[in-house]
Coordinates of C-alpha atoms in Angstrom, one line a residue:
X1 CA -3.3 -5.3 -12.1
X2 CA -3.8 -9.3 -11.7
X3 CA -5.8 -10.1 -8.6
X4 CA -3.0 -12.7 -8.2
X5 CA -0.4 -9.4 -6.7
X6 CA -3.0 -9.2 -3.4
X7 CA -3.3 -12.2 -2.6
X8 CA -1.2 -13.5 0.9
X9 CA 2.4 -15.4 0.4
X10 CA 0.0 -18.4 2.5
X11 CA -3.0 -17.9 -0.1
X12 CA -0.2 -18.0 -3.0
X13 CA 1.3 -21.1 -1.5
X14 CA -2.0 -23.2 -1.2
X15 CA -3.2 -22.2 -4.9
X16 CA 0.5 -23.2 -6.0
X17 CA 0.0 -26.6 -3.8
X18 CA -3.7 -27.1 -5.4
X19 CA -2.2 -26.5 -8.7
X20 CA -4.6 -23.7 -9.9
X21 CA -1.6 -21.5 -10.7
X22 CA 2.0 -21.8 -11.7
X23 CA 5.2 -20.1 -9.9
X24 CA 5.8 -18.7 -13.8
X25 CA 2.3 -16.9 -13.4
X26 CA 2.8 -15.6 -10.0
X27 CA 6.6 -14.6 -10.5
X28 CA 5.5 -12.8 -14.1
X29 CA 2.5 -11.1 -12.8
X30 CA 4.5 -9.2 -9.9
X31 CA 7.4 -8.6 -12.6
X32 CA 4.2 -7.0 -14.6
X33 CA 3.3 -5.3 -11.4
X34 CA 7.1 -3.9 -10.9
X35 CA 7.0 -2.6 -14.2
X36 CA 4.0 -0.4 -13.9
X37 CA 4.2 1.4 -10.6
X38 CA 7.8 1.0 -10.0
X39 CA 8.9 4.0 -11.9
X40 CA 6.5 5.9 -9.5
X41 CA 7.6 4.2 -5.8
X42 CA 11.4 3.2 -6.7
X43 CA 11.3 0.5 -4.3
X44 CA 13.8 -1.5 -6.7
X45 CA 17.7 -1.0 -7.8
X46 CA 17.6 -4.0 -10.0
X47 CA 14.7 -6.1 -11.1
X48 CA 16.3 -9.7 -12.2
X49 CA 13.0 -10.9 -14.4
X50 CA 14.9 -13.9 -16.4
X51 CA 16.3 -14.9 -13.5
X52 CA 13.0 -14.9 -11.5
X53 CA 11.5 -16.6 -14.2
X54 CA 13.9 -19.2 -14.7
X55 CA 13.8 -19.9 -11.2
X56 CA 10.2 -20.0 -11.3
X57 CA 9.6 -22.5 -14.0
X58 CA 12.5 -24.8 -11.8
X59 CA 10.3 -24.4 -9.2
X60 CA 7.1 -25.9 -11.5
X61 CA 8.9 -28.5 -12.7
X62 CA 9.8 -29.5 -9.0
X63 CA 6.4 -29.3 -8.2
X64 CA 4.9 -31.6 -11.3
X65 CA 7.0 -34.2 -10.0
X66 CA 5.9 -33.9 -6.5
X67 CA 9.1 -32.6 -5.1
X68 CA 8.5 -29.1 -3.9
X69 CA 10.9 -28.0 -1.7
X70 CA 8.7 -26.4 0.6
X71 CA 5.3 -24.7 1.9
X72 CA 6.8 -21.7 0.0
X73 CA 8.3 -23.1 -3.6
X74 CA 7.4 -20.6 -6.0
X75 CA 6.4 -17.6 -4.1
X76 CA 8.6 -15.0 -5.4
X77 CA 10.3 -13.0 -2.8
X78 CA 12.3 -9.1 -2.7
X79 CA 16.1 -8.9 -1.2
X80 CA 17.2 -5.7 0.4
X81 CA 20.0 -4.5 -1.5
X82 CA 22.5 -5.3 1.7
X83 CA 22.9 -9.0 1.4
X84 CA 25.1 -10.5 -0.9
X85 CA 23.3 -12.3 -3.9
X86 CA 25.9 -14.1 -6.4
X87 CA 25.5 -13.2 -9.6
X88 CA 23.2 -10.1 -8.7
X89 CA 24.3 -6.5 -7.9
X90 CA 24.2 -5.3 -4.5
X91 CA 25.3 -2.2 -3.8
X92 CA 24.1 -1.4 -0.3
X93 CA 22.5 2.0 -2.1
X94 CA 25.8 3.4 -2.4
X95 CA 28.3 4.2 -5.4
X96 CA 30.9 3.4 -3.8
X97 CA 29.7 -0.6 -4.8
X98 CA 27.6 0.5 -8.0
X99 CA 28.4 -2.2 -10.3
X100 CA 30.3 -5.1 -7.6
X101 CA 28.5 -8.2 -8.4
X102 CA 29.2 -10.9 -5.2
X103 CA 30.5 -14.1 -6.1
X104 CA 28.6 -15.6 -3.3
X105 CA 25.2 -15.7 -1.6
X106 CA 24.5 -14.1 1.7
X107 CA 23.0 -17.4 3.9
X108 CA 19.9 -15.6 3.9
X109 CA 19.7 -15.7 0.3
X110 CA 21.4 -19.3 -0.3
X111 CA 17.9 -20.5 1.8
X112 CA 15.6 -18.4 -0.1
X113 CA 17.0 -20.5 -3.0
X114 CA 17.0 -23.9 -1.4
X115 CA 13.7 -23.3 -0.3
X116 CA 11.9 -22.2 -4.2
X117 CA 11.6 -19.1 -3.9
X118 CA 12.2 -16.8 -7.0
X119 CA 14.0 -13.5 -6.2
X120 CA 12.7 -10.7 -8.3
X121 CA 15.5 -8.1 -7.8
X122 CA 16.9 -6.0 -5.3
X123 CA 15.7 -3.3 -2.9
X124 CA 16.2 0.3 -2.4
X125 CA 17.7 1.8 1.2
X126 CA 19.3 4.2 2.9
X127 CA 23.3 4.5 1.8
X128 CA 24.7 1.2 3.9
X129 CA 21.7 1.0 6.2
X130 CA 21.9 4.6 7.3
X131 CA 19.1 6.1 7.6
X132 CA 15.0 6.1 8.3
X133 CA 13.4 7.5 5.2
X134 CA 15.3 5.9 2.1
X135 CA 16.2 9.3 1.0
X136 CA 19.9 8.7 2.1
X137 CA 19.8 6.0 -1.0
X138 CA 22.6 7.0 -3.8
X139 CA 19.9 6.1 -6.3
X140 CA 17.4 8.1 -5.3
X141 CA 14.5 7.7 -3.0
X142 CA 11.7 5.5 -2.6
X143 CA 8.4 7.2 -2.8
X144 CA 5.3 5.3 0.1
X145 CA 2.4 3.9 -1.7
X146 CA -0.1 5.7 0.2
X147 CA 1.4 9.1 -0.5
X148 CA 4.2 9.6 -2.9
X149 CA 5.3 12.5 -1.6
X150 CA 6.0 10.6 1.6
X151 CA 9.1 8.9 3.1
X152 CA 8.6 5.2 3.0
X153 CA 10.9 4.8 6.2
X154 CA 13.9 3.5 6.6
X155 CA 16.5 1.7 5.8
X156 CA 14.5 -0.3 4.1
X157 CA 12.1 1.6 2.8
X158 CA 12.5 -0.1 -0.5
X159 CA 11.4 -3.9 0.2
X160 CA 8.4 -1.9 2.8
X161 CA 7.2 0.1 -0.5
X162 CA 7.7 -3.0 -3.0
X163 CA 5.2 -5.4 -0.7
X164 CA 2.9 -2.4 0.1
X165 CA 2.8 -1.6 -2.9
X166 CA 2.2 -5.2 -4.5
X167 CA 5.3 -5.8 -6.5
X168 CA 6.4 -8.9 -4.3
X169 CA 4.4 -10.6 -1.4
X170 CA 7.7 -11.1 0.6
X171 CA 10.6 -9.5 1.2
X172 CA 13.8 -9.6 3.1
X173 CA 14.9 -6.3 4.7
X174 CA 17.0 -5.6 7.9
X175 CA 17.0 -3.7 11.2
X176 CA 20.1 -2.3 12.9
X177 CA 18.0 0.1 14.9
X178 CA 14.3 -0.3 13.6
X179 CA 14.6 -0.5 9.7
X180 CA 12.4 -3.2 9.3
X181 CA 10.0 -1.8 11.7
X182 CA 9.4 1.5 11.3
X183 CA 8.9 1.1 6.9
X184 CA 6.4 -1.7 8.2
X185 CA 4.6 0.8 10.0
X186 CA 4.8 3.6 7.7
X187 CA 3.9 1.8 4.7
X188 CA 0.9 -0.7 6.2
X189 CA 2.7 -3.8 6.7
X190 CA 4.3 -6.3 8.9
X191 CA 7.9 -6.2 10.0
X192 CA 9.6 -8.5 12.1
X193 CA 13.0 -8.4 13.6
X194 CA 14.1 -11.6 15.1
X195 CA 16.1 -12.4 18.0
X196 CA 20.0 -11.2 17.4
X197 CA 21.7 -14.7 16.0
X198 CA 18.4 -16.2 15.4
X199 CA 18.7 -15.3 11.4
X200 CA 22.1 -15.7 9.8
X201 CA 24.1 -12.6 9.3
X202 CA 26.5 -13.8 6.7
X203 CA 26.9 -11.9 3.4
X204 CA 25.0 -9.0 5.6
X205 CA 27.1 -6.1 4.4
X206 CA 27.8 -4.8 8.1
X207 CA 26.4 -1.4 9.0
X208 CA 27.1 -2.4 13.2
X209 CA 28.2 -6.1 13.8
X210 CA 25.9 -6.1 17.3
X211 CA 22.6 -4.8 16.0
X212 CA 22.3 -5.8 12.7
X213 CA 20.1 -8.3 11.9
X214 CA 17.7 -9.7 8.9
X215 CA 14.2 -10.2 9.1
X216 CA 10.8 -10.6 7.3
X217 CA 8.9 -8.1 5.3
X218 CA 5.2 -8.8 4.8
X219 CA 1.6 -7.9 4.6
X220 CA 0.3 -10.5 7.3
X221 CA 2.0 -11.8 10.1
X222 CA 1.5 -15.4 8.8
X223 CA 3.1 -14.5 5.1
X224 CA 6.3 -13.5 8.3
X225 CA 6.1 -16.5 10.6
X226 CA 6.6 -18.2 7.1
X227 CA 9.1 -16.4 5.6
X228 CA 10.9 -16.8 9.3
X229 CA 10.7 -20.4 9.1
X230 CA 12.7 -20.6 5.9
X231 CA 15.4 -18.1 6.8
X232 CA 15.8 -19.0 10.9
X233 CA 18.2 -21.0 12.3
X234 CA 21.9 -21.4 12.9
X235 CA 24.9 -21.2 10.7
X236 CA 28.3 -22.6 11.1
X237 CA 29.6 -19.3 9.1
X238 CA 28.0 -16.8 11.7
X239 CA 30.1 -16.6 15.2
X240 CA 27.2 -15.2 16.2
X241 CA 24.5 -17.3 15.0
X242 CA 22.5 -18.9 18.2
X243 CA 22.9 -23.2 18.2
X244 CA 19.4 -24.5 19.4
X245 CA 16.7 -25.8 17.8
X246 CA 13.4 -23.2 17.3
X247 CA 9.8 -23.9 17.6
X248 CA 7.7 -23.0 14.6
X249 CA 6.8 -19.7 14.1
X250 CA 3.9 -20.4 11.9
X251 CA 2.2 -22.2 14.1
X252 CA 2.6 -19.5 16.6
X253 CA 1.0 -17.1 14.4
X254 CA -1.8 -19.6 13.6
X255 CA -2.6 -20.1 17.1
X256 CA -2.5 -15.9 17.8
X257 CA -5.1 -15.5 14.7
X258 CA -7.6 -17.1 16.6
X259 CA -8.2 -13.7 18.5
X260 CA -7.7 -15.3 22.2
X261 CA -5.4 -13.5 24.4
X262 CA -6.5 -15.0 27.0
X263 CA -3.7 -15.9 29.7
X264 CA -1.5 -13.3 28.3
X265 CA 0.3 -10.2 29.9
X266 CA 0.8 -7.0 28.3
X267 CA 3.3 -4.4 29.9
X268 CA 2.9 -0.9 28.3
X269 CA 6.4 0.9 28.2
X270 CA 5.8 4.0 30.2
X271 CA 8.5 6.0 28.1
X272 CA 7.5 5.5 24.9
X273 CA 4.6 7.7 24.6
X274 CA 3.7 11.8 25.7
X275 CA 5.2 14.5 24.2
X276 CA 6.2 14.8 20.4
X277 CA 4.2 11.4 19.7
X278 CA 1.6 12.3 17.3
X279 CA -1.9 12.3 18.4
X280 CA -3.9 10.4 16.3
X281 CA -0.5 7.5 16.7
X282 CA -1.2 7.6 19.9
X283 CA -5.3 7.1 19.5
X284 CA -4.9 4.0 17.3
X285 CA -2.0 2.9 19.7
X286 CA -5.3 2.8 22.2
X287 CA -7.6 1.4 20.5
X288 CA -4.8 -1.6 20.2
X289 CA -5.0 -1.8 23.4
X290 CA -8.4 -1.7 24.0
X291 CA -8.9 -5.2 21.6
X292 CA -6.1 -6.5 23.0
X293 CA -8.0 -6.4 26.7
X294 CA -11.3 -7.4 25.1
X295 CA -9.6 -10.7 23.8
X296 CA -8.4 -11.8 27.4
X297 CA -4.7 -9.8 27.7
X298 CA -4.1 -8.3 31.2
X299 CA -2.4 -5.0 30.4
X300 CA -0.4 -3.0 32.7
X301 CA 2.1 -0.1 32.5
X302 CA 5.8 -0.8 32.7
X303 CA 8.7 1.5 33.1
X304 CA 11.6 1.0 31.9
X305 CA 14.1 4.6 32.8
X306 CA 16.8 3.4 30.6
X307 CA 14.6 3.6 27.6
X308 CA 15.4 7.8 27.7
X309 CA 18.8 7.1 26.7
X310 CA 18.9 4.4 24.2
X311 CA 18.9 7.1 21.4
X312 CA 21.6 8.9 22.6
X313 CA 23.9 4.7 22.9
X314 CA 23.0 4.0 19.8
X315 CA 24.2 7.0 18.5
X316 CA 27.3 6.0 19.2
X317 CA 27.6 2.7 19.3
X318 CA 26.4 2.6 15.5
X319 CA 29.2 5.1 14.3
X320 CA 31.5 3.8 16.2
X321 CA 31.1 0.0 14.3
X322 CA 30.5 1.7 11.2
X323 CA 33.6 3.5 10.7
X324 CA 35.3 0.6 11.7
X325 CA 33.3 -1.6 9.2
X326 CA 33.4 1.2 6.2
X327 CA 37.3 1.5 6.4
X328 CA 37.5 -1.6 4.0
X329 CA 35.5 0.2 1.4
X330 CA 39.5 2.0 0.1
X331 CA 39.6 1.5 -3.6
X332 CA 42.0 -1.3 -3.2
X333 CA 39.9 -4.4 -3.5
X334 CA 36.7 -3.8 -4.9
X335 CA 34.1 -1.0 -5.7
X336 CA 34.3 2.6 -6.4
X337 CA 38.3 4.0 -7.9
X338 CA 38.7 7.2 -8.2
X339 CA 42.2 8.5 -9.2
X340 CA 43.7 11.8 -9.1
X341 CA 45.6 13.5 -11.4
X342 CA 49.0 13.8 -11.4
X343 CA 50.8 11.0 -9.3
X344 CA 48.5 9.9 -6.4
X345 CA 49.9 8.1 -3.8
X346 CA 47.7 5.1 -2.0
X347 CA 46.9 7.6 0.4
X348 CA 45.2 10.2 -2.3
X349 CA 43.1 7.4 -4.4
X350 CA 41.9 6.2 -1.5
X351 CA 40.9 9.7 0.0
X352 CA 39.3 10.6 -3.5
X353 CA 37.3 7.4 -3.7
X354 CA 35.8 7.3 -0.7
X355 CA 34.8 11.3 -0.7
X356 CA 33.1 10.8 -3.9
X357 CA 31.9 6.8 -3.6
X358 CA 30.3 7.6 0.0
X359 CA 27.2 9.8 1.1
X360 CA 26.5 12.5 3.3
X361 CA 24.9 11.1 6.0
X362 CA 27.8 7.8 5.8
X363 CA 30.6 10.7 6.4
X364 CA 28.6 12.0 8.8
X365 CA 28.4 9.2 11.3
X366 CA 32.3 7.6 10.1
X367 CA 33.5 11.0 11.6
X368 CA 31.2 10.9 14.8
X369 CA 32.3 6.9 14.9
X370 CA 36.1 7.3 14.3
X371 CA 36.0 10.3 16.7
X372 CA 34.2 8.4 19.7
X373 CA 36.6 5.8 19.4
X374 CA 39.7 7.7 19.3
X375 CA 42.3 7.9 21.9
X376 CA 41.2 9.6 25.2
X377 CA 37.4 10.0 24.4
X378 CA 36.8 5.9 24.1
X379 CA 35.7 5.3 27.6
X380 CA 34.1 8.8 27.9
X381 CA 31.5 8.0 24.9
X382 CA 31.6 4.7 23.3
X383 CA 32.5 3.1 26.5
X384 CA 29.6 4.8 28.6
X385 CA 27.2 3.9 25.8
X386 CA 27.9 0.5 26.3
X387 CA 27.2 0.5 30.0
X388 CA 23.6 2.3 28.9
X389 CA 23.5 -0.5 26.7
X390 CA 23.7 -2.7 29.9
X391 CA 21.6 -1.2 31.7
X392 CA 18.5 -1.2 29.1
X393 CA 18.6 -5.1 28.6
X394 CA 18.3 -4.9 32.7
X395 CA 15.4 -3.1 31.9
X396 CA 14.1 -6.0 29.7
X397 CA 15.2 -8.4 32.3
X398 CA 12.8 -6.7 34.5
X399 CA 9.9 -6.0 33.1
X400 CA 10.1 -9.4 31.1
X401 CA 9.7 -11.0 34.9
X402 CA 6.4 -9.4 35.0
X403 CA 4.9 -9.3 31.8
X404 CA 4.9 -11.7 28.9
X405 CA 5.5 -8.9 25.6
X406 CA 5.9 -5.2 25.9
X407 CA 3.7 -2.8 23.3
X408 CA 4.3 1.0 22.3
X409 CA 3.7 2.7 19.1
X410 CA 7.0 1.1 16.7
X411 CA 6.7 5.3 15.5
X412 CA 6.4 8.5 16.9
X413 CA 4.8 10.6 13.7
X414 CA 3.2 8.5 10.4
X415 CA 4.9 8.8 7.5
X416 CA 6.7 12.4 7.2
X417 CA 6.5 14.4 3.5
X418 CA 10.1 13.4 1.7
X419 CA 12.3 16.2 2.1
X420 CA 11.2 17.5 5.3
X421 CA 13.5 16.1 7.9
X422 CA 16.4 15.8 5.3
X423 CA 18.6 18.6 6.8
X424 CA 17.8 18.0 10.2
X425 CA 19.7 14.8 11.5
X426 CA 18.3 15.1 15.1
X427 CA 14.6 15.1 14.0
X428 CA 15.4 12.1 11.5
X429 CA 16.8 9.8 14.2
X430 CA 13.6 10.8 16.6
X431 CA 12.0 8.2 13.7
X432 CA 13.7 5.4 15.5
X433 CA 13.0 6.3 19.4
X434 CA 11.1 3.2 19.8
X435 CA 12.6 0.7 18.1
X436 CA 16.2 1.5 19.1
X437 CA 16.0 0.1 22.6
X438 CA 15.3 -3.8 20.8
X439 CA 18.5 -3.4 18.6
X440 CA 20.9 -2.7 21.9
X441 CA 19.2 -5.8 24.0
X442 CA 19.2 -8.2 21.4
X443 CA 15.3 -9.3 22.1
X444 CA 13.1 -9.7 19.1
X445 CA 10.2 -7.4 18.0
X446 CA 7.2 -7.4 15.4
X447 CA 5.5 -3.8 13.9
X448 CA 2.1 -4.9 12.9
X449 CA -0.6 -2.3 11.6
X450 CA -2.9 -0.4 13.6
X451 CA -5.2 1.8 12.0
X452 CA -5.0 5.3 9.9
X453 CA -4.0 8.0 12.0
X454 CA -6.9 10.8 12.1
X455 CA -4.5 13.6 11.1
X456 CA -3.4 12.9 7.6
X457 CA -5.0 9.3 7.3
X458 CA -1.9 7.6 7.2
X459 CA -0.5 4.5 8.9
X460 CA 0.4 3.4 12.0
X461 CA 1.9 0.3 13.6
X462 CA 1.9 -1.5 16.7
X463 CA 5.2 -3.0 18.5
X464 CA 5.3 -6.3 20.0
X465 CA 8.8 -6.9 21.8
X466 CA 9.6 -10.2 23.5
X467 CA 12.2 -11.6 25.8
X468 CA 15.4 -12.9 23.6
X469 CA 14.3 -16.7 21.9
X470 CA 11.1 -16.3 22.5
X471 CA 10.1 -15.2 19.0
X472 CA 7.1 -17.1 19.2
X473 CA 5.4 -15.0 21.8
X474 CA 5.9 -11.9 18.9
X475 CA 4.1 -13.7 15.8
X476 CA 1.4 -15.4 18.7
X477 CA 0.2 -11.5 20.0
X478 CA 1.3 -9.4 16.6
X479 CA -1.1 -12.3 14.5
X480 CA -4.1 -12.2 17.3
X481 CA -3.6 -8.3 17.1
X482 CA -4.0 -8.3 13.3
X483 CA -7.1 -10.8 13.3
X484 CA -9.1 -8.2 16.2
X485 CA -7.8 -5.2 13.6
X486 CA -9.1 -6.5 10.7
X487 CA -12.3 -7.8 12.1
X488 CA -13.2 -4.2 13.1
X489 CA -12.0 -3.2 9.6
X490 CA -13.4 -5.5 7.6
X491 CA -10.2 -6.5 5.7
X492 CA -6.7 -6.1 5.7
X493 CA -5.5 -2.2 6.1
X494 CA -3.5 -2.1 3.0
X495 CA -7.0 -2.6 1.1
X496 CA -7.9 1.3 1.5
X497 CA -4.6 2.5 0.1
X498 CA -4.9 4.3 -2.7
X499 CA -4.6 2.7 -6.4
X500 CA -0.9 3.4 -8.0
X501 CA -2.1 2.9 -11.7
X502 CA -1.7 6.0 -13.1
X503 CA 0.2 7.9 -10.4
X504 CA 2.4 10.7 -10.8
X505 CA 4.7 12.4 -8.6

């Protein structure tokens, strides 16, 4: 493997500035990369190399004429497999889309191309965002770099795997209810979910309309604060896209990597930790803590009682704009046809396409949706989970007037063996117990890693959550979090992962 696949997106982007590599090197040495452990980890559905390289050598020519677009121009960049990208595939890991090709660019994507960067394919995930280990995917799952028997979280799972395991230095994933998160802490890397409207949601293919949101996949918090830079901001095209200018991430992230916390006040959520959290999570969790109050944070407990039923909202809420969002997918317009024998009516082709186009676990949560939405049982469960919904951002209200972030573990366990939780829906949406509460308030949240759990010496991550806007405040504490981590360590965590060259499952 070239040394060029471990280096930062920042490192990239100052050796592309100085001029001692081209965006055709960087972009062909990750397609290299792709093409020797990718049969292993699966974190791709489609791999667009001339593309990549034509945009790459666009991107040179900009540069040899002094007109770089950007910071990042020529770092090449993973999409999740959920945002529309014209002329690409996206499928949304389900085959109910295998095959639809978008005559348009998600937002998201349309500023990954303004800004330079060359997109190298597509990213594996759970079936239409459902999920937390990948293996929901249509197209099989995506193996975790540090073990490939292990899940590499989920949804995204696939652009987690692809950065962890060097096949791109960025990525674009999203979070509904901790997808972006909970891979990043299960695979070793950064996560970030901004505040909801502060990224576009555009071309998103829509798992829930209120919770989703995209956000950047990385292996430092600085490669994020970047990558947030280029993506952020409002658009016209989004109703609910937030209107006000932002402050620069990247400089927040510069500022936290000097280590000082001094000033800052760190409220521990009281509910996310005790029984079922794994042990050694919960001992790197404290030794987070521990830096954190050595660099100058004031840390005290918070409670927030709401927190105990933000799994059992979501659960509703979720279904309940999924099956309303799905219904389009009817064999009418686009996608998946499947058509009976005989004389089918509308009715039957429809029926036929969407048993065999749509997975398990999708059923699944369109009946539990369409069922807490019908008549009579709408204010008894969608409509109560919306006042819990209420009531946890009054819990963020609260204990954002006395602290300045909020920490837990972003995961109760490390990374799970694949197969193990796969017929046991209950256990799999336990993966998400932290993260959840974020998605229903709308504030944003960073995972950053923490250390190798004692018990299988695997990853874990830390969560950062801040009040809505304030973004900053996440990069600022996940970046001086990361510097204190890696000072102990010696390096980066992702550095004692285990080679892929070679590997077999």
């Amino acid at each position: 493997m070239s040394d060029v696949t471990r280096r930062t997106a920042a490192a990239l982007a100052a050796d592309l500035a100085a001029g001692t590599v081209t965006s055709v090197e960087l972009t062909e040495a990750h397609l290299d990369r792709i093409a020797a452990v990718d049969t292993d980890v699966h974190a791709f559905l489609h791999v667009d190399r001339e593309g990549a390289l034509a945009d790459a050598a666009e991107s040179d020519a900009r540069r040899a004429r002094g007109e770089a677009r950007g910071v990042l121009d020529g770092v090449p960049i993973a999409v999740k497999d959920v945002l529309a990208t014209r002329g690409l595939p996206t499928t949304c890991g389900s085959k109910i889309l295998e095959g639809w090709v978008p005559p348009y660019d998600a937002t998201v994507v349309t500023r990954l191309r303004e800004a330079g960067l060359p997109i190298l394919g597509k990213t594996n995930m759970d079936e239409f965002a459902m999920g937390s280990s990948t293996e929901h995917s249509a197209y099989g799952p995506t193996h975790n770099p540090w073990d490939l028997d292990r899940i590499p979280g989920g949804s995204g799972g696939g652009s987690a795997a692809a950065v962890a395991a060097f096949e791109a230095p960025l990525a674009i994933g999203t979070d509904t209810g901790g997808s972006i998160r909970q891979p990043g802490a299960v695979t070793g890397t950064v996560g970030v979910k901004p505040t909801y409207g502060g990224v576009s949601r555009y071309g998103l293919v829509a798992l829930a309309n209120s919770l989703d949101q995209a956000g950047p996949v990385t292996r430092t918090v600085l490669d994020a604060a970047m990558l947030h830079d280029v993506i952020g901001g409002h658009d016209p095209r989004d109703s609910t896209s937030i209107q006000q200018e932002w402050p620069s991430f990247t400089e927040a992230a510069t500022v936290g990597a000097t280590g000082d916390m001094t000033g800052v006040k760190v409220g521990v959520i009281t509910e996310l930790a005790g029984d079922g959290w794994q042990p050694g999570v919960m001992a790197r969790f404290q030794d987070s803590i521990d830096l954190l109050v050595q660099a100058g944070a004031e840390v005290v407990e918070v409670s927030c009682p709401s927190f105990v039923h933000a799994l059992a909202a979501y659960y509703l809420i979720l279904p309940a704009e999924a099956s309303s969002n799905l219904a389009k997918f009817d064999a009418m317009r686009y996608g998946l046809r499947v058509t009976p024998e005989g004389s089918p009516s509308a009715e039957d082709v429809m029926r036929a396409t969407r048993d065999a186009g749509f997975g398990d676990e999708v059923k699944r949560r369109i009946i539990l949706g369409t069922y807490a939405l019908s008549s009579g049982y709408y204010e008894a469960y969608y409509g109560q989970a919306q006042k819990i919904r209420t009531l946890i951002s009054r819990d963020f209200d609260a204990a954002f007037g006395r602290v300045d972030v909020l920490v837990s573990p972003t995961a109760p366990t490390t990374a799970f063996k694949l197969g193990e939780k796969l017929d046991d829906p209950i256990a799999m949406y336990l993966n998400d117990l932290a993260t959840i509460p974020a998605n229903l308030a709308g504030v944003p949240g960073i995972s950053v890693p923490n250390g190798l759990a004692d018990e299988d010496g695997l990853p874990s991550g830390l969560q950062v959550l801040a009040p809505a806007l304030a973004d900053d405040r996440v990069y600022r504490v996940g970046a001086a979090l990361e510097a204190l981590h890696e000072k102990e360590w010696g390096g980066p965590l992702l550095q004692k992962a285990p080679a892929l060259e070679g590997a077999t499952r």
